[in-house]
Coordinates of C-alpha atoms (C1' of nucleotides) in Angstrom, one line a residue:
Chain B
M24 CA 102.8 121.0 79.7
G25 CA 100.6 124.0 80.2
R26 CA 98.2 125.4 82.9
S27 CA 94.7 125.8 82.4
P28 CA 94.1 129.7 83.6
C29 CA 92.8 129.9 87.3
C30 CA 88.7 130.2 87.2
D31 CA 89.8 133.7 89.2
E32 CA 90.7 135.2 86.4
N33 CA 88.3 137.2 84.1
G34 CA 85.7 137.4 87.4
L35 CA 84.2 134.0 86.7
K36 CA 82.2 132.6 89.9
K37 CA 83.1 130.5 92.2
G38 CA 81.9 128.4 95.0
P39 CA 78.5 126.6 95.3
W40 CA 76.3 126.0 92.0
T41 CA 72.9 127.5 92.7
T42 CA 69.8 125.9 91.2
E43 CA 69.7 127.9 88.1
E44 CA 72.9 127.0 87.5
D45 CA 72.4 123.4 87.8
Q46 CA 69.4 124.2 85.4
K47 CA 71.5 125.6 82.6
L48 CA 74.2 123.3 82.6
T49 CA 72.2 120.4 82.5
E50 CA 69.8 122.2 79.9
Y51 CA 72.7 122.4 78.2
I52 CA 74.4 119.0 78.2
V53 CA 71.4 117.4 78.1
K54 CA 70.9 119.1 74.9
N55 CA 74.1 119.6 73.4
G56 CA 76.8 116.9 75.0
H57 CA 79.7 118.7 77.1
G58 CA 81.9 118.8 73.5
S59 CA 84.8 121.3 74.8
W60 CA 84.1 122.1 78.6
R61 CA 86.6 125.1 77.9
A62 CA 83.7 126.5 75.5
L63 CA 80.9 124.8 77.0
P64 CA 80.4 127.8 80.1
K65 CA 79.9 130.6 77.0
L66 CA 77.7 128.4 75.2
A67 CA 75.6 127.4 78.5
G68 CA 75.7 131.1 79.5
L69 CA 77.4 130.4 82.7
N70 CA 79.8 132.7 84.2
R71 CA 82.0 129.8 85.3
C72 CA 85.3 128.5 84.3
G73 CA 85.1 124.7 82.5
K74 CA 86.2 123.1 85.1
S75 CA 83.8 124.4 87.5
C76 CA 81.7 122.8 84.6
R77 CA 82.6 119.5 84.5
L78 CA 82.8 119.0 88.0
R79 CA 79.8 120.0 88.7
W80 CA 78.7 117.7 86.1
T81 CA 80.6 114.5 87.0
N82 CA 80.7 114.6 90.8
Y83 CA 76.6 116.3 91.5
L84 CA 74.6 116.6 88.1
R85 CA 74.8 113.6 86.2
S86 CA 71.6 111.6 86.0
D87 CA 73.7 107.7 86.7
I88 CA 74.7 109.3 90.2
K89 CA 73.5 107.2 92.9
R90 CA 72.9 109.5 96.5
G91 CA 72.9 107.8 99.8
K92 CA 74.8 106.1 102.3
F93 CA 77.2 103.3 100.9
T94 CA 76.3 99.9 101.7
P95 CA 78.1 97.3 103.5
E96 CA 78.8 95.9 100.2
E97 CA 80.0 98.9 98.6
E98 CA 82.5 99.5 101.4
Q99 CA 83.7 96.3 101.6
T100 CA 85.0 96.7 97.9
I101 CA 86.2 100.0 98.4
L102 CA 88.2 98.2 101.0
Q103 CA 89.4 95.6 99.1
L104 CA 90.4 97.6 95.8
H105 CA 92.0 100.5 98.4
S106 CA 94.0 97.4 99.7
V107 CA 95.2 97.0 96.3
L108 CA 95.3 100.2 94.2
G109 CA 95.8 102.5 96.8
N110 CA 94.2 106.2 96.4
K111 CA 93.5 105.5 93.0
W112 CA 90.1 106.8 92.9
S113 CA 89.0 107.2 89.8
A114 CA 90.1 103.1 89.4
I115 CA 88.3 102.2 92.5
A116 CA 84.7 104.3 91.3
K117 CA 84.7 102.5 87.8
H118 CA 83.9 99.6 90.4
L119 CA 81.3 101.3 92.2
P120 CA 78.4 101.7 89.5
G121 CA 77.2 105.4 90.5
R122 CA 79.7 106.3 92.8
T123 CA 82.0 109.2 92.1
D124 CA 85.7 109.4 92.5
N125 CA 85.1 112.0 94.7
E126 CA 82.4 110.7 96.3
I127 CA 84.9 107.5 97.5
K128 CA 87.1 109.7 98.4
N129 CA 85.2 111.4 101.3
F130 CA 83.8 108.5 102.3
W131 CA 87.5 106.7 102.3
N132 CA 88.8 109.7 104.5
T133 CA 85.9 110.6 107.1
H134 CA 85.0 107.2 107.3
L135 CA 87.2 104.2 106.3
K136 CA 90.4 105.7 107.3
K137 CA 89.1 106.4 110.8
K138 CA 87.9 103.0 111.3
L139 CA 90.9 101.2 109.9
I140 CA 92.9 103.9 112.2
Q141 CA 90.7 102.9 115.2
M142 CA 90.8 99.0 115.2
G143 CA 95.4 99.6 114.8
F144 CA 95.2 99.4 110.6
D145 CA 97.6 101.4 108.4
P146 CA 95.3 102.5 106.0
M147 CA 97.6 102.7 103.5
T148 CA 99.2 99.6 103.9
H149 CA 95.7 98.1 105.5
R150 CA 98.1 95.6 108.4
P151 CA 98.3 96.0 111.7
R152 CA 100.3 99.3 112.4
T153 CA 103.3 98.7 114.6
D154 CA 104.3 101.7 116.4
F155 CA 103.8 101.7 120.2
F156 CA 100.4 103.7 120.3
A157 CA 98.8 101.9 117.4
A158 CA 98.8 98.5 119.6
L159 CA 98.4 100.1 123.0
P160 CA 94.9 99.0 122.9
Q161 CA 95.6 95.4 122.4
L162 CA 98.8 95.4 124.6
I163 CA 96.6 96.4 127.6
A164 CA 93.5 94.2 127.0
L165 CA 95.9 91.4 126.3
A166 CA 98.0 91.9 129.6
N167 CA 94.4 92.3 131.6
L168 CA 93.5 89.0 130.1
R169 CA 96.4 87.5 131.2
Q170 CA 95.8 89.3 134.5
L171 CA 92.4 88.1 134.8
V172 CA 93.3 84.4 133.8
E173 CA 95.8 84.1 136.7
Q174 CA 93.9 85.7 139.1
R175 CA 90.9 84.5 138.9
P176 CA 90.2 80.8 139.2
W177 CA 87.1 79.9 137.5
E178 CA 84.6 78.4 138.5
D179 CA 84.8 75.3 136.6
N180 CA 86.6 73.0 134.3
T181 CA 84.3 73.6 131.4
S182 CA 84.0 77.4 131.3
S183 CA 87.7 77.5 132.5
Q184 CA 88.6 75.4 129.6
V185 CA 86.5 77.4 127.4
Q186 CA 88.2 81.2 128.7
A187 CA 91.2 79.2 128.4
D188 CA 90.7 78.8 124.5
A189 CA 89.2 82.1 124.2
V190 CA 92.8 83.4 125.9
Q191 CA 94.9 81.3 124.1
A192 CA 93.0 82.5 120.5
A193 CA 93.2 86.3 121.7
K194 CA 96.7 85.4 122.3
L195 CA 97.5 83.9 118.9
E196 CA 95.5 86.8 117.0
Y197 CA 97.7 88.9 118.3
L198 CA 100.9 86.8 118.1
Q199 CA 99.9 87.2 114.6
C200 CA 99.1 90.4 114.1
L201 CA 102.8 91.3 115.3
L202 CA 104.4 88.7 112.9
Q203 CA 102.3 89.9 110.0
S204 CA 103.5 93.3 110.8
A205 CA 107.1 91.6 111.4
A206 CA 106.5 90.6 107.6
A207 CA 106.0 93.8 106.1
I208 CA 108.9 95.7 108.3
A209 CA 111.2 92.6 107.2
T210 CA 111.0 94.1 103.5
S211 CA 112.4 97.4 104.7
P212 CA 116.1 97.1 105.1
S213 CA 115.7 100.6 107.2
S214 CA 113.0 99.2 109.5
S215 CA 114.6 98.0 113.1
S216 CA 110.7 97.8 114.8
I217 CA 111.3 94.4 114.3
N218 CA 113.7 93.8 116.6
T219 CA 111.3 95.2 119.2
I220 CA 108.6 92.4 118.7
P221 CA 110.0 89.6 120.5
T222 CA 110.0 91.8 124.1
D223 CA 106.8 92.9 123.4
L224 CA 105.5 88.9 123.1
E225 CA 107.9 88.5 126.0
Q226 CA 106.7 90.9 128.5
I227 CA 102.7 90.5 127.6
G228 CA 103.2 86.6 128.6
L229 CA 102.2 85.2 124.6
L230 CA 105.8 83.5 124.1
S231 CA 107.4 81.1 126.9
P232 CA 111.0 81.9 126.7
S233 CA 111.9 78.8 124.9
Q234 CA 109.9 80.4 122.3
M235 CA 111.7 83.8 122.7
S236 CA 114.8 82.9 121.9
S237 CA 113.3 81.1 118.5
L238 CA 112.0 84.1 118.0
S239 CA 114.8 86.1 118.4
S240 CA 116.8 83.8 115.7
L241 CA 114.3 85.2 113.6
S242 CA 115.7 88.3 113.6
S243 CA 118.3 87.6 111.4
P244 CA 118.8 88.9 107.9
R245 CA 119.5 85.6 105.9
I246 CA 115.6 84.6 107.2
L247 CA 113.7 87.4 107.1
E248 CA 114.6 87.3 102.9
G249 CA 111.9 85.1 102.9
T250 CA 109.3 86.4 99.9
N251 CA 106.6 86.6 101.0
G252 CA 107.0 87.1 104.8
Q253 CA 105.7 83.4 106.0
D254 CA 109.0 81.4 105.5
F255 CA 110.2 82.5 108.5
I256 CA 107.7 81.9 110.6
T257 CA 106.0 79.0 110.2
G258 CA 108.9 77.0 110.5
Q259 CA 109.3 78.0 113.7
L260 CA 106.2 78.1 115.3
P261 CA 104.3 75.3 114.3
D262 CA 101.1 76.3 116.3
I263 CA 101.1 79.4 113.7
Q264 CA 99.0 79.2 110.9
I265 CA 99.7 82.0 107.9
P266 CA 97.4 82.0 105.4
S267 CA 98.7 82.5 101.6
S268 CA 98.1 85.3 100.1
S269 CA 95.6 84.8 97.7
F270 CA 93.8 88.3 97.3
F271 CA 96.5 90.1 94.9
E272 CA 95.9 86.8 92.8
Q273 CA 92.3 87.5 92.4
P274 CA 90.8 89.1 89.1
I275 CA 88.5 91.8 89.3
I276 CA 85.6 90.5 87.2
N277 CA 82.8 92.6 87.1
G278 CA 82.8 95.2 89.5
S279 CA 83.9 93.5 92.4
T280 CA 86.7 90.8 93.3
Q281 CA 85.8 86.8 93.0
N282 CA 87.7 86.2 96.6
S283 CA 85.2 87.7 99.4
D284 CA 88.2 86.4 101.6
Y285 CA 87.9 88.5 104.7
T286 CA 87.3 85.4 106.5
A287 CA 90.0 83.0 107.6
N288 CA 91.2 80.8 104.8
N289 CA 92.4 78.1 106.5
C290 CA 89.8 77.4 108.7
A291 CA 86.8 75.5 107.1
G292 CA 87.1 72.0 107.8
E293 CA 89.9 71.8 110.0
N294 CA 88.4 70.7 113.7
S295 CA 92.0 71.3 115.9
A296 CA 91.1 72.1 119.5
H297 CA 92.5 75.6 119.0
K298 CA 91.2 77.2 115.5
P299 CA 93.3 79.2 113.8
L300 CA 91.7 82.4 114.0
F301 CA 93.5 84.4 111.7
L302 CA 93.2 87.8 108.6
S303 CA 94.0 87.1 105.2
E304 CA 97.1 88.6 104.8
N305 CA 95.9 91.0 103.2
S306 CA 92.3 91.6 103.4
L307 CA 91.0 93.0 106.4
P308 CA 87.4 91.8 108.1
P309 CA 84.2 93.6 107.6
L310 CA 84.6 97.2 109.4
A311 CA 80.8 96.8 109.9
D312 CA 81.5 94.5 112.8
F313 CA 84.2 96.3 114.5
P314 CA 82.2 99.2 116.5
I315 CA 84.9 102.3 116.7
S316 CA 84.6 101.7 120.6
N317 CA 86.1 97.8 120.4
L318 CA 89.1 99.2 120.6
G319 CA 90.2 95.4 122.1
D320 CA 89.1 94.0 118.8
A321 CA 92.0 95.2 116.9
C322 CA 93.3 92.6 115.8
S323 CA 90.0 90.3 115.4
T324 CA 88.8 88.2 112.5
S325 CA 86.8 85.7 111.3
S326 CA 86.2 82.8 112.7
C327 CA 84.2 79.2 112.0
D328 CA 80.8 77.7 112.4
A329 CA 79.8 74.4 113.5
D330 CA 80.1 73.1 109.8
G331 CA 83.9 74.2 109.5
N332 CA 82.6 77.1 107.4
S333 CA 83.8 80.3 107.6
A334 CA 82.1 82.9 109.0
Q335 CA 82.1 86.8 109.4
L336 CA 82.8 87.0 113.4
P337 CA 85.3 88.7 115.3
I338 CA 87.2 86.4 117.2
W339 CA 85.8 88.7 120.4
S340 CA 82.4 87.8 120.5
E341 CA 79.8 90.3 122.0
S342 CA 79.1 88.0 124.9
F343 CA 83.2 87.5 125.5
Y344 CA 83.6 91.0 125.0
D345 CA 80.9 92.2 126.9
Q346 CA 82.2 89.9 129.6
F347 CA 85.9 90.6 129.5
M348 CA 84.8 94.7 129.6
S349 CA 82.8 93.6 133.0
E350 CA 86.0 92.1 134.6
F351 CA 87.6 95.3 134.5
A352 CA 84.5 97.9 134.6
Chain S
dA9 C1' 69.8 127.5 125.2
dA10 C1' 74.1 128.9 123.1
dG11 C1' 78.8 128.6 122.1
dA12 C1' 82.3 125.3 120.8
dA13 C1' 83.7 121.3 118.3
dT14 C1' 83.5 117.5 115.5
dC15 C1' 81.7 116.1 111.4
dC16 C1' 80.8 116.0 106.6
dC17 C1' 81.1 117.1 101.4
dA18 C1' 81.0 120.7 97.4
dA19 C1' 83.9 122.8 95.3
dC20 C1' 88.4 124.0 94.4
dC21 C1' 93.8 124.0 93.1
dG22 C1' 97.6 122.6 91.1
dC23 C1' 99.8 118.6 89.1
dA24 C1' 100.7 115.5 84.9
dA25 C1' 99.1 113.2 81.5
dG26 C1' 97.1 113.3 76.7
dT27 C1' 96.2 115.9 72.2
dT28 C1' 96.5 119.2 69.4
dG29 C1' 98.7 121.9 65.8
Chain F
dG5 C1' 110.5 118.1 68.8
dC6 C1' 108.0 121.4 70.9
dA7 C1' 105.0 124.7 73.1
dA8 C1' 99.9 125.6 73.7
dC9 C1' 95.5 123.6 75.5
dT10 C1' 92.0 120.1 77.5
dT11 C1' 91.0 116.7 80.4
dG12 C1' 91.8 113.7 84.5
dC13 C1' 93.1 113.1 88.7
dG14 C1' 94.0 113.3 94.2
dG15 C1' 95.3 116.5 98.0
dT16 C1' 93.1 120.4 100.4
dT17 C1' 89.9 123.2 102.3
dG18 C1' 85.9 126.3 103.2
dG19 C1' 81.5 126.5 105.2
dG20 C1' 77.2 124.1 107.0
dA21 C1' 74.6 120.5 109.9
dT22 C1' 75.3 117.9 113.3
dT23 C1' 76.9 117.0 118.2
dC24 C1' 78.9 118.2 122.3
dT25 C1' 79.5 120.6 126.8

DNA sequence: AAGAATCCCAACCGCAAGTTG
DNA sequence: GCAACTTGCGGTTGGGATTCT
């Protein structure tokens, strides 16, 4: 397999395109089609290499290119597809009419990746990150939350119950994040990170000593051999519901997945006191709901409305978050 | 107001798969 | 089957634009 000669050779022009060059290229392609890219520059009267012409045409001059900011829908589509396809920008671009792979790649690198990292998710796996620094915001927030609950009795029973529920939900949420991470880690035989999770949980008061002992036993290889990372959890911690992994089973039709599964898939219709509010295992909530500054939202996810329908709301609603932040300001 | 820092994206580079003779 | 060539793709970068100090 040979390589095409570099543009540098023969003094071909590089760098930004002028309007005259754009015009020449466009006129030629509209009239004749691009044909052989290698031959095109000469035929079109351009002092560029074919590669440069192709890139300019496909990424900029084509008439069907959509310009402007990415819509939230496009953003979600990119996130979904990236969680399945990885950095297959051209494959992703096929599902976003008018967007080029280069544009999507740039958008990912400059916006989405940063958002995911900021939220504590690994941009490559779309799972919560497990290293200490990534989890630090959540750890701090939850530790503070615990302190708040213990040291400041609430004014009345109603607000106390509401806050206790919120704290419980937050704890469960974070526990879910850790357990998801554990499930991911479990597939990696070389990883030892899972051994640190029970310690983390105990230190921030998420688990009682008896729960700790149960969870500690989960580190055995036999239990962790579950095929989907769920078996070892569900039997041991009945209050924790792990959503099934449905995202990968959703076929992509007409440029988008059928499953808009950013919402928890296990809360609709449930009326339990402690609604489990969890991420679908392989998808993420809309990033639009996550201001980058809200580091405490890192493990937030969806909620249910009064009718039991899924709603794309962060578990840390704004009012709760505001109150939480004002307490510690 | 000005320099520094950061963001953003068009364009380049190099690799690999596909095609052709 | 092989080498030369073409095309497509993903990673990276240069530098202009914007924001911050």
